PDB file of C-alpha atoms in Angstrom:
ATOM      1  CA  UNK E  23     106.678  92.657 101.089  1.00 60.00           C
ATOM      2  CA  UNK E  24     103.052  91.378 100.705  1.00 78.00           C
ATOM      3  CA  UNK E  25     100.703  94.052 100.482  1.00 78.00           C
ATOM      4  CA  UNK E  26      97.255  92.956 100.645  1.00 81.00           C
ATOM      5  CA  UNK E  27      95.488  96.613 100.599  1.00 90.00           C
ATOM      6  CA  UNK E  28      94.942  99.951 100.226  1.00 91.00           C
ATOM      7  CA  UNK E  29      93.506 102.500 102.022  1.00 91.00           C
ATOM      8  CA  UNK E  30      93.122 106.328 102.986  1.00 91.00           C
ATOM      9  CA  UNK E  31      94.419 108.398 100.252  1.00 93.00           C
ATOM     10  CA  UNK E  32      95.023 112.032 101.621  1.00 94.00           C
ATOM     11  CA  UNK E  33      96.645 115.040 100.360  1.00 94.00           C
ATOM     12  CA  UNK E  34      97.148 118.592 100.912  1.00 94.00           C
ATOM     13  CA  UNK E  35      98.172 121.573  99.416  1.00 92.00           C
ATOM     14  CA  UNK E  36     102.392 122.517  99.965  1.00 88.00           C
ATOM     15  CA  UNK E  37     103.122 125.903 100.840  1.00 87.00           C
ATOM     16  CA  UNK E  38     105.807 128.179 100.146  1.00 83.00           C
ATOM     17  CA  UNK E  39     107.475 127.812 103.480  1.00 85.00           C
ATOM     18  CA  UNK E  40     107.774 123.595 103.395  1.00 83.00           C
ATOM     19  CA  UNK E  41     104.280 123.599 105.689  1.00 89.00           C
ATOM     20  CA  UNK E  42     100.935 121.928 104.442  1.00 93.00           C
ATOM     21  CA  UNK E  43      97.803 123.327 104.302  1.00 92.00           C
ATOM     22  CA  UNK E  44      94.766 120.937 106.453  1.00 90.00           C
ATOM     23  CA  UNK E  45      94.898 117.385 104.853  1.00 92.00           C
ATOM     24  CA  UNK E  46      91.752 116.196 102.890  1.00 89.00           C
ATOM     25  CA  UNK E  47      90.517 112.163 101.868  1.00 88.00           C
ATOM     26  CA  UNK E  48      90.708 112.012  97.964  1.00 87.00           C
ATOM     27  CA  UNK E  49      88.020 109.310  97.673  1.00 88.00           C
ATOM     28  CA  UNK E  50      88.968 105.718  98.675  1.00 90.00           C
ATOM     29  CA  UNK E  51      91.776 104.176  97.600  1.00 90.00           C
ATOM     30  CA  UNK E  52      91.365 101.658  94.052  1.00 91.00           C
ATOM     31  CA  UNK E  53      95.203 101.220  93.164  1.00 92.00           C
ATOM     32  CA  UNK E  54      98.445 103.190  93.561  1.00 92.00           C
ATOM     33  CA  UNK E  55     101.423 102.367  91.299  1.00 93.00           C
ATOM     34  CA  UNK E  56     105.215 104.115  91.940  1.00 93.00           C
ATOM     35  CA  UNK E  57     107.663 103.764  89.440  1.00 94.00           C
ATOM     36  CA  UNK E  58     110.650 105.453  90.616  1.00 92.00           C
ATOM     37  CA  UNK E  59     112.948 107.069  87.731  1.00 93.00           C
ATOM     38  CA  UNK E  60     116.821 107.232  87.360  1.00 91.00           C
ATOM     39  CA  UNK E  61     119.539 109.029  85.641  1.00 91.00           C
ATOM     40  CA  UNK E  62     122.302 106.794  84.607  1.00 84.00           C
ATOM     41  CA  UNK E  63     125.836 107.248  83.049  1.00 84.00           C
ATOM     42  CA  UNK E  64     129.022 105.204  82.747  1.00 80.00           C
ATOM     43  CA  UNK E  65     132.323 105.400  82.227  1.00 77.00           C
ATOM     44  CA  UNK E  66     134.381 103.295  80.331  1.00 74.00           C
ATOM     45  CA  UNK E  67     138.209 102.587  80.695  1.00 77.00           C
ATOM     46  CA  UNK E  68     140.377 100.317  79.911  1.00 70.00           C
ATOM     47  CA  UNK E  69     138.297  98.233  77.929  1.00 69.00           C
ATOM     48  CA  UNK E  70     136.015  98.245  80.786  1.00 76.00           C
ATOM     49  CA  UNK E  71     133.235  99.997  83.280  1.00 79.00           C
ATOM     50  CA  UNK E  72     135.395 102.514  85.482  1.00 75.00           C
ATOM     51  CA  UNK E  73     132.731 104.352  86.924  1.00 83.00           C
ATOM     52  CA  UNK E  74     128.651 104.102  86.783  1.00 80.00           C
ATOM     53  CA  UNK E  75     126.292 106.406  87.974  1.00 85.00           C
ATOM     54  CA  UNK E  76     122.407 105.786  88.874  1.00 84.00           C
ATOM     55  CA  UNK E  77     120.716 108.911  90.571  1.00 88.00           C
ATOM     56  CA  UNK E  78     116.878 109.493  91.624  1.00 90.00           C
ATOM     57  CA  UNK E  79     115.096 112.032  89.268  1.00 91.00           C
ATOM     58  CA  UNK E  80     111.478 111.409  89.809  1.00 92.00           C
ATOM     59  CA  UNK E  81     108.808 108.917  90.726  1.00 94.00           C
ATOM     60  CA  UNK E  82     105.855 108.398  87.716  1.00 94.00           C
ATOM     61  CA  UNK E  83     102.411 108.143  90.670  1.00 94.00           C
ATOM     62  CA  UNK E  84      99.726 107.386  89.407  1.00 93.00           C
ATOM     63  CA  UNK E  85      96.431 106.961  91.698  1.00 91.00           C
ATOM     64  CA  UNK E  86      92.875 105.414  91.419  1.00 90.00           C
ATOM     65  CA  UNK E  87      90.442 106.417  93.793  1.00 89.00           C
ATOM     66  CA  UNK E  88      86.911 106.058  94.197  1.00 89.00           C
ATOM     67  CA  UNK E  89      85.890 109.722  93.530  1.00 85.00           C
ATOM     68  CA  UNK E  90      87.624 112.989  93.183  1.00 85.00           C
ATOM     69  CA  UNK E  91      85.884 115.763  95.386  1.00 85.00           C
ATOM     70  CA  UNK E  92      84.905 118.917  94.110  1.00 85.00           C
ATOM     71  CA  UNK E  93      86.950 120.654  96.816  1.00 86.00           C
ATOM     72  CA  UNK E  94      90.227 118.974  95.451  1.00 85.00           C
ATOM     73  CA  UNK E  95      90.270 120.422  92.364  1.00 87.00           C
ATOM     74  CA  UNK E  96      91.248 123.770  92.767  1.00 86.00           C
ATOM     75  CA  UNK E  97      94.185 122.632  94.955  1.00 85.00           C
ATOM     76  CA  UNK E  98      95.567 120.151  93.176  1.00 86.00           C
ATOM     77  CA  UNK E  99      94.301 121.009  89.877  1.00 86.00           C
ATOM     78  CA  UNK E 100      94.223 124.890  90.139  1.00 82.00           C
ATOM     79  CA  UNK E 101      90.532 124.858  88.099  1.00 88.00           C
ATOM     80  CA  UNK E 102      87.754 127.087  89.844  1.00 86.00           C
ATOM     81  CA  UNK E 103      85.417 124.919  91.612  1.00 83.00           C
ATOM     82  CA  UNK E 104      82.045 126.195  93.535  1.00 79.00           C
ATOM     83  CA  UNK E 105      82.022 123.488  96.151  1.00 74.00           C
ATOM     84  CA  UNK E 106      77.970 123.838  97.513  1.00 72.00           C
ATOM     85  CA  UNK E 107      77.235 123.839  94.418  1.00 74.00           C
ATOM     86  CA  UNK E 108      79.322 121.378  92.833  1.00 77.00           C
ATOM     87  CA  UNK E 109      80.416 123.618  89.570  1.00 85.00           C
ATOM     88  CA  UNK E 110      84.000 123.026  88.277  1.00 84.00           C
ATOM     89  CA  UNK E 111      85.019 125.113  85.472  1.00 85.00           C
ATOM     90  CA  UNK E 112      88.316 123.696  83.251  1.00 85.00           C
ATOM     91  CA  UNK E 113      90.606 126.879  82.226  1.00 87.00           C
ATOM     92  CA  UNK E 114      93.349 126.314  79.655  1.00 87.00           C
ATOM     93  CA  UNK E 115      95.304 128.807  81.617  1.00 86.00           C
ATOM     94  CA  UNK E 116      94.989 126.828  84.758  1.00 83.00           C
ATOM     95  CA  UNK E 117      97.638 125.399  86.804  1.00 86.00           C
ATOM     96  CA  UNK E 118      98.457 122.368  88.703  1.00 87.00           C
ATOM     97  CA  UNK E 119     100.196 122.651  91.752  1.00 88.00           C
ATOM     98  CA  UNK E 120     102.448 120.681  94.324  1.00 92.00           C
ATOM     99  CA  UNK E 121     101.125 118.837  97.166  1.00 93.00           C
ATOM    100  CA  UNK E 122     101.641 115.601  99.538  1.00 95.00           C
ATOM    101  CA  UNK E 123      99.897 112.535  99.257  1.00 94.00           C
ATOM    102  CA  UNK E 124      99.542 109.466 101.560  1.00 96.00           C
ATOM    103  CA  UNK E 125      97.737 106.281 101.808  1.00 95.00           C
ATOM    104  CA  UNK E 126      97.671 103.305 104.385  1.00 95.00           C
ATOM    105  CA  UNK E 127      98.857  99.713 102.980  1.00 94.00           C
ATOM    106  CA  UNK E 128      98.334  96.847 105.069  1.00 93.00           C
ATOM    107  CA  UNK E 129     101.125  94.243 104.989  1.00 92.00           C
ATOM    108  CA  UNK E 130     100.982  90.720 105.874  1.00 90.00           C
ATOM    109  CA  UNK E 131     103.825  89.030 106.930  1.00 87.00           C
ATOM    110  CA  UNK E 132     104.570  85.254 108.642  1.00 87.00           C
ATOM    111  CA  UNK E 133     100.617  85.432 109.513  1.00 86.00           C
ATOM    112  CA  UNK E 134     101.856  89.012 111.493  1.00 90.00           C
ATOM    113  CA  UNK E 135      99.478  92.079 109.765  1.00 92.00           C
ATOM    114  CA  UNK E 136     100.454  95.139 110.059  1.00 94.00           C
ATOM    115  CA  UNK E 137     100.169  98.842 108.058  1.00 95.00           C
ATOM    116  CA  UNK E 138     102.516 100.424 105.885  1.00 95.00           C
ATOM    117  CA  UNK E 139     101.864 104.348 105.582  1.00 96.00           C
ATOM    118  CA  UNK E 140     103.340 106.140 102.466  1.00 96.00           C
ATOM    119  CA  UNK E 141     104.068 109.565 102.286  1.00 97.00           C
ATOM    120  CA  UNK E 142     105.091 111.577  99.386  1.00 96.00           C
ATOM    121  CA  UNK E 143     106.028 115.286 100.112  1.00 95.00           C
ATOM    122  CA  UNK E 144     105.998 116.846  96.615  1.00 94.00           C
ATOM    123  CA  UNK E 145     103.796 115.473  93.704  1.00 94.00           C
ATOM    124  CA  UNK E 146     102.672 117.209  91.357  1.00 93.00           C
ATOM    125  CA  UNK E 147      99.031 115.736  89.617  1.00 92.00           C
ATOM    126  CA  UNK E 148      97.721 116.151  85.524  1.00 88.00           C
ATOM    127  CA  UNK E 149      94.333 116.003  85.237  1.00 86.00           C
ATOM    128  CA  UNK E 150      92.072 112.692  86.274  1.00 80.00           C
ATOM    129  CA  UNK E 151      91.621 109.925  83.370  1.00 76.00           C
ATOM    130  CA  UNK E 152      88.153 109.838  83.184  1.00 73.00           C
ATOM    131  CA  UNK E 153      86.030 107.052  80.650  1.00 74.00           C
ATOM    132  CA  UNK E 154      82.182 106.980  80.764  1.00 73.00           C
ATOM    133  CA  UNK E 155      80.027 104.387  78.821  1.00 74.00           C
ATOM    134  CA  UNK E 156      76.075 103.519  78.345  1.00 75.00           C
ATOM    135  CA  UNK E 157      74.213 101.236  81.037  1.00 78.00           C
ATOM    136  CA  UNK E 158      73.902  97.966  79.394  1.00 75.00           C
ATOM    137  CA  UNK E 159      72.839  94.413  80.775  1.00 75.00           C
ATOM    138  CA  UNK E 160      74.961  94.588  83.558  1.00 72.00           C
ATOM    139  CA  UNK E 161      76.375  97.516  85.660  1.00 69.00           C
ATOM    140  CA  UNK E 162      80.698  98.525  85.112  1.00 69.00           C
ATOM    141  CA  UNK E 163      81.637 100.843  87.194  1.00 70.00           C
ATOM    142  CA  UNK E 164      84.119 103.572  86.032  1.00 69.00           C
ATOM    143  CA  UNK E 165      86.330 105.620  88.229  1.00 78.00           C
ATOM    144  CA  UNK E 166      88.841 108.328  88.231  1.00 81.00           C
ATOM    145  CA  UNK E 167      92.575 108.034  88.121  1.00 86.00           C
ATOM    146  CA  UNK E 168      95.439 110.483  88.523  1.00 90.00           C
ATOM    147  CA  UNK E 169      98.915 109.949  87.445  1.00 92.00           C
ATOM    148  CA  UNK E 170     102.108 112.852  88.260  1.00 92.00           C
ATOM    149  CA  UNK E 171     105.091 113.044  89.132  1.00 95.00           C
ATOM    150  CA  UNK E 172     106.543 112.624  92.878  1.00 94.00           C
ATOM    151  CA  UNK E 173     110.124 114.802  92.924  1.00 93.00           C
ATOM    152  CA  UNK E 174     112.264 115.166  96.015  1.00 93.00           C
ATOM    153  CA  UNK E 175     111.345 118.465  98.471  1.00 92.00           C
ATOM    154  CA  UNK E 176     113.988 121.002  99.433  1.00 89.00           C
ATOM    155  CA  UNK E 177     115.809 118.436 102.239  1.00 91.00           C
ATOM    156  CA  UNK E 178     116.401 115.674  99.211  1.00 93.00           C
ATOM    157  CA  UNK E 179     113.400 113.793 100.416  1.00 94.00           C
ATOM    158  CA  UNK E 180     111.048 112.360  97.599  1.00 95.00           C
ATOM    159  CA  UNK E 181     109.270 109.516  99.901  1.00 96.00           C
ATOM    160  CA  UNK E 182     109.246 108.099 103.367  1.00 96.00           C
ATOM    161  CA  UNK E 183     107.633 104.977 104.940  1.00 95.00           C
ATOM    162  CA  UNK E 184     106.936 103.686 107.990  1.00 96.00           C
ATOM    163  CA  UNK E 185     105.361 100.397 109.736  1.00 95.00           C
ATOM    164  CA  UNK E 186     102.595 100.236 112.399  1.00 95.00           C
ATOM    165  CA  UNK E 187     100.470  97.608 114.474  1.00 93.00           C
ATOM    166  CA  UNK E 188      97.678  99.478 113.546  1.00 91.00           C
ATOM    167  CA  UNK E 189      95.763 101.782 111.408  1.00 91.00           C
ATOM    168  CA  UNK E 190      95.466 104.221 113.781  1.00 89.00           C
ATOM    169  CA  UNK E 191      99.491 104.687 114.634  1.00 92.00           C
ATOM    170  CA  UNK E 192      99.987 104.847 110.961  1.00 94.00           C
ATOM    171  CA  UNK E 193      96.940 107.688 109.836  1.00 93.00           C
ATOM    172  CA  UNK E 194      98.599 110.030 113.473  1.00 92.00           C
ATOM    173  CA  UNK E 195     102.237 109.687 111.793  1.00 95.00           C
ATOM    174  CA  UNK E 196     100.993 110.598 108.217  1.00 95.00           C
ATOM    175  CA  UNK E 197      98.934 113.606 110.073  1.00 94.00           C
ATOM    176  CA  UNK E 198     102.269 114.289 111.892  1.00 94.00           C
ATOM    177  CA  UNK E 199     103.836 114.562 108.195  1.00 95.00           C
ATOM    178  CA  UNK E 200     101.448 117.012 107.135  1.00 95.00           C
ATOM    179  CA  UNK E 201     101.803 119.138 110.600  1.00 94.00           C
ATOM    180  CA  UNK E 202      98.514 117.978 112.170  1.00 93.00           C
ATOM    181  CA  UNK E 203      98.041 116.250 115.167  1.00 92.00           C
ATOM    182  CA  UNK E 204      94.832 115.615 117.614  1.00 93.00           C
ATOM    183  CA  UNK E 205      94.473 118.501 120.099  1.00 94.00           C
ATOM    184  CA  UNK E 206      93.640 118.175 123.769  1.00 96.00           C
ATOM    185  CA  UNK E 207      90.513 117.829 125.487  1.00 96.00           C
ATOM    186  CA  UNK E 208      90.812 118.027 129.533  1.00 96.00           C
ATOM    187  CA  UNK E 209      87.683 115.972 130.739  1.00 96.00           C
ATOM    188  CA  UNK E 210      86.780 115.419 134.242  1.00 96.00           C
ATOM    189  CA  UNK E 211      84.296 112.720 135.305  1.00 96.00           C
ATOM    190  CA  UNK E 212      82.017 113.711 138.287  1.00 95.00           C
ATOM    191  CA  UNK E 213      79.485 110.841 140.335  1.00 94.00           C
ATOM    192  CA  UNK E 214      75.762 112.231 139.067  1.00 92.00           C
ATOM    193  CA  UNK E 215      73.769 114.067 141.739  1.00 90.00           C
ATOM    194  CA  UNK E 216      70.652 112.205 141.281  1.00 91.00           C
ATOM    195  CA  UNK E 217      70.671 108.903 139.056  1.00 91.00           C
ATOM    196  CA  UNK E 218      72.425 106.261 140.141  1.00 92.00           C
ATOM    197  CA  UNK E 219      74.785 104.568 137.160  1.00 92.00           C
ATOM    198  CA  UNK E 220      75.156 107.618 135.803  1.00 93.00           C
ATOM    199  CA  UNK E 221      78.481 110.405 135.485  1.00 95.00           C
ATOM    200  CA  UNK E 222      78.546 113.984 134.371  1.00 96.00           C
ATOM    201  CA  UNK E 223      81.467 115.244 132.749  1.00 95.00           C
ATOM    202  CA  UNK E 224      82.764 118.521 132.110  1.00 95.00           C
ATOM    203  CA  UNK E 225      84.873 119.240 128.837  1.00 96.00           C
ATOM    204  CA  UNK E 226      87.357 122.264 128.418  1.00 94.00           C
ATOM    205  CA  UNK E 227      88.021 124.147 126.427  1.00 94.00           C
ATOM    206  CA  UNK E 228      84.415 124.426 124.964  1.00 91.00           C
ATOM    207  CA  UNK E 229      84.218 122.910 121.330  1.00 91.00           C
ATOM    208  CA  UNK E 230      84.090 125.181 118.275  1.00 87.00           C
ATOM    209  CA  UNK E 231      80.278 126.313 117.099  1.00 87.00           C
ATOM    210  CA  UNK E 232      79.993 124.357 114.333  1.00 90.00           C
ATOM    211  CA  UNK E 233      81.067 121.207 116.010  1.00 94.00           C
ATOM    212  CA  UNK E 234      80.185 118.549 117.936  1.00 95.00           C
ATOM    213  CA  UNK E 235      80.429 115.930 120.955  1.00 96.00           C
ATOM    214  CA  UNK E 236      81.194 112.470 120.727  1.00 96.00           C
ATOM    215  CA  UNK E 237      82.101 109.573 123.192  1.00 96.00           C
ATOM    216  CA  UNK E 238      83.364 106.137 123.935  1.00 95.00           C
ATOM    217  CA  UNK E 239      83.748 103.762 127.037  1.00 94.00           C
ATOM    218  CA  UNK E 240      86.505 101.438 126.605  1.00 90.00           C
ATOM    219  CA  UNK E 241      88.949  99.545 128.443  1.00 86.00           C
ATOM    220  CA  UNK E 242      91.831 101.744 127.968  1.00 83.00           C
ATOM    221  CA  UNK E 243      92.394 105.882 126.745  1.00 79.00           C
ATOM    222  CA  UNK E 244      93.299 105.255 123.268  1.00 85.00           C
ATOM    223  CA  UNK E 245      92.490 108.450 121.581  1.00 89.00           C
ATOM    224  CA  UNK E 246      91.165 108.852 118.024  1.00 91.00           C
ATOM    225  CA  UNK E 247      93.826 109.997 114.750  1.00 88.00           C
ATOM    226  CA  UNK E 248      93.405 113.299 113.782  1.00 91.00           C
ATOM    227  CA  UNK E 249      90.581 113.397 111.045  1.00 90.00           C
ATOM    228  CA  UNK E 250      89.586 110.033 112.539  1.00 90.00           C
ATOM    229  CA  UNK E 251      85.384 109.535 111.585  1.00 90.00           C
ATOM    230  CA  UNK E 252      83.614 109.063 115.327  1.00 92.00           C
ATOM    231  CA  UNK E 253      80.219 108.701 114.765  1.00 92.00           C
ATOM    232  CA  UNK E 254      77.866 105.933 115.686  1.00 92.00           C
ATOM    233  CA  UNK E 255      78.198 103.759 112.643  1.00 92.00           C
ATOM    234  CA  UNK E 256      82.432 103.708 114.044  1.00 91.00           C
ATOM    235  CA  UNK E 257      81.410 102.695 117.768  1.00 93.00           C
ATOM    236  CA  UNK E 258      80.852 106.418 119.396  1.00 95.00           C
ATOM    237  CA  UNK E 259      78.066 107.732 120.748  1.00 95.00           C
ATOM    238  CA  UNK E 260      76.784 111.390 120.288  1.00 95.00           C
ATOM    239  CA  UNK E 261      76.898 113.804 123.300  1.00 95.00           C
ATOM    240  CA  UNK E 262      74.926 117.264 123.355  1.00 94.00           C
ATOM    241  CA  UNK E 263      77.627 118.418 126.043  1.00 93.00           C
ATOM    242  CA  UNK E 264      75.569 118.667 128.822  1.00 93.00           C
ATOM    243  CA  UNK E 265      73.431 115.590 129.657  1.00 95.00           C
ATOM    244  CA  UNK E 266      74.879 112.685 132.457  1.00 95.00           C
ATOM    245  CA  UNK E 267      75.817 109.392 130.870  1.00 95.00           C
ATOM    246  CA  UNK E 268      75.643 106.272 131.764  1.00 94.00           C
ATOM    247  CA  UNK E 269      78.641 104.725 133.022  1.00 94.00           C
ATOM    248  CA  UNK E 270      80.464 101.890 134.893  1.00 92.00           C
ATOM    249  CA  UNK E 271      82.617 102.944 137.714  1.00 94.00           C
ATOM    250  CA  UNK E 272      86.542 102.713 136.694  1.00 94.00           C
ATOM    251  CA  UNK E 273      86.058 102.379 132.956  1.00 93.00           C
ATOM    252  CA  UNK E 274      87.675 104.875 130.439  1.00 95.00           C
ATOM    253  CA  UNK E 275      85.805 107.244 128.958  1.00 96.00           C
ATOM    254  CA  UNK E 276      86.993 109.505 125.726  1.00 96.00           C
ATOM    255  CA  UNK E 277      85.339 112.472 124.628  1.00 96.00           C
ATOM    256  CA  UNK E 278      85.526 113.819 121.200  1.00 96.00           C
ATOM    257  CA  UNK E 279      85.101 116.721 119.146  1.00 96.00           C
ATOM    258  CA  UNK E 280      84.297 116.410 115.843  1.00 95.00           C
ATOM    259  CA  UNK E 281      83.174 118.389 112.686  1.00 92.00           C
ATOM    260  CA  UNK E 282      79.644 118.530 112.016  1.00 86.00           C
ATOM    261  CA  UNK E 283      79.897 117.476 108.632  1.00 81.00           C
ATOM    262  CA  UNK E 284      82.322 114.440 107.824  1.00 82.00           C
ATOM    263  CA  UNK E 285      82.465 113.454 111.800  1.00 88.00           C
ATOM    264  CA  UNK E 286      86.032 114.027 111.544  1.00 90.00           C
ATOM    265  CA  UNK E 287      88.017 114.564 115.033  1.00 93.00           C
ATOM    266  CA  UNK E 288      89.732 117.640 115.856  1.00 94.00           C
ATOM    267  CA  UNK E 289      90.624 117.084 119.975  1.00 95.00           C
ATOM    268  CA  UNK E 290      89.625 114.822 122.308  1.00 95.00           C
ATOM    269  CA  UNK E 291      90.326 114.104 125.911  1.00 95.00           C
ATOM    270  CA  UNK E 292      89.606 111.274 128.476  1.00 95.00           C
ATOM    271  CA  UNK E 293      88.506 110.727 132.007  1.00 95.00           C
ATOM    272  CA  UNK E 294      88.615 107.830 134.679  1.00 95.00           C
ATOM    273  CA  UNK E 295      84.322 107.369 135.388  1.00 94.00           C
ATOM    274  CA  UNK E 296      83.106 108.027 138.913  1.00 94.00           C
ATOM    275  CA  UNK E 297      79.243 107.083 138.726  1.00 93.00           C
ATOM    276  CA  UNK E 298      76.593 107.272 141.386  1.00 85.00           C
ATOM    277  CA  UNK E 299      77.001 104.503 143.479  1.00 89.00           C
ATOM    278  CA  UNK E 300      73.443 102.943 144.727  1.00 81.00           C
TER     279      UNK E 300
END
């Protein structure tokens, strides 16, 4: 193995019933370190080893990550948090509780990349390792770390790992680990009416109030990973829902929808484009 990254540490809250509660980023990924733990016995007989024993207990995890968002701490940390207005009060009486992690590592081998997701069903997080010091001639910056322990869930499973082409494959199969997937869009690509070079689509079902539209024209209908930022500054283009776009004939276009705040996707859809020929 020859990891040469890290990326996309999520987690989410475990529920009673072995189902996860909607995945959230926790920061960007620094470092991650596993060290899994064993019980161990022997026998001796006969002036010699008869039996030995070495059995999984627990995994020591321990993360660093850019940040730690307000809204994690109460799940993960069980202290009372006011997320708008970013107040976090520290209880001795408060509890940590179980969740899943995963993160993204990209793998490099015989010149052949490819990605690496991790997924850890049960771990259980202590409070972040934080250190602070005084700006002096030069700037050191100082982030967060959280160290637990990873412990096998109710089918004997304490990790799984898979391998992907690419980043997107692996982020939809950790999002299928937590029980989230992309939903559907149906989109349908009409020739405009009036403006030549231009389609209008129609999108069903409508998207949620509080979100909104955005779109690519590729080559192909590859659709965005669940939680996947589309916004401009990632190659899509914003759509109010209603106006005609401009278009080429026999290209792909994928629609969309995504949370107002964070971009993130929630469905999306794609259509063959019919534009208005001159």
């Amino acid at each position: 193995m020859a990891y040469i990254g890290l990326r996309k540490p999520i987690f989410a809250s475990a529920r009673d019933d072995g189902t996860y509660d909607e995945p959230m980023a926790l920061g960007k990924a620094i470092s991650l370190e596993i060290t899994t733990n064993f019980a161990e016995a022997s026998l001796s007989a006969d002036d010699g080893q008869a039996e030995y024993v070495k059995e999984f207990t627990n995994a020591d995890v321990t993360l660093g990550t850019s940040t730690i968002p307000i809204a994690a701490m109460k799940p993960i940390f069980g202290h009372a948090a006011e997320v708008s207005g970013g107040a976090v009060v520290y209880n001795k009486d408060d509890q940590n509780s179980n969740v899943a992690m995963a993160v993204v590592a990209p793998e490099i081998i015989d010149d052949v990349r490819t990605f690496v997701a991790i997924f850890l069903p049960k771990v259980k997080f202590g409070d972040p390792s934080d250190s602070w010091e005084t700006k002096g001639d030069s700037i050191t910056f100082k982030t967060p770390s959280i160290s637990g322990k990873a412990s096998a869930n109710d089918a004997g499973v304490w990790k799984e790992t898979a391998t992907f082409k690419t980043e997107q494959e692996a982020m939809t199969w950790i999002y299928g680990k937590f029980g989230y997937s992309i939903g559907t869009l149906q989109v349908q690509s009409a020739a405009s009416e009036t403006e030549v070079g231009k389609t209008k689509l129609t999108v069903t079902p409508e998207k949620g109030q509080s979100n909104s539209y955005f779109y690519k024209i590729t080559e192909d209908e590859t659709m965005p990973a669940y939680n996947e930022v589309c916004n401009a500054s990632t190659g899509w283009t914003s759509w109010d829902g209603t106006s005609e776009i401009t278009a080429e004939t026999g290209k792909k276009i994928v629609v969309a929808e995504v949370t107002t705040e964070g971009g993130t996707a929630k469905k999306a859809g794609s259509a063959t484009v019919a534009a208005k020929a001159e």
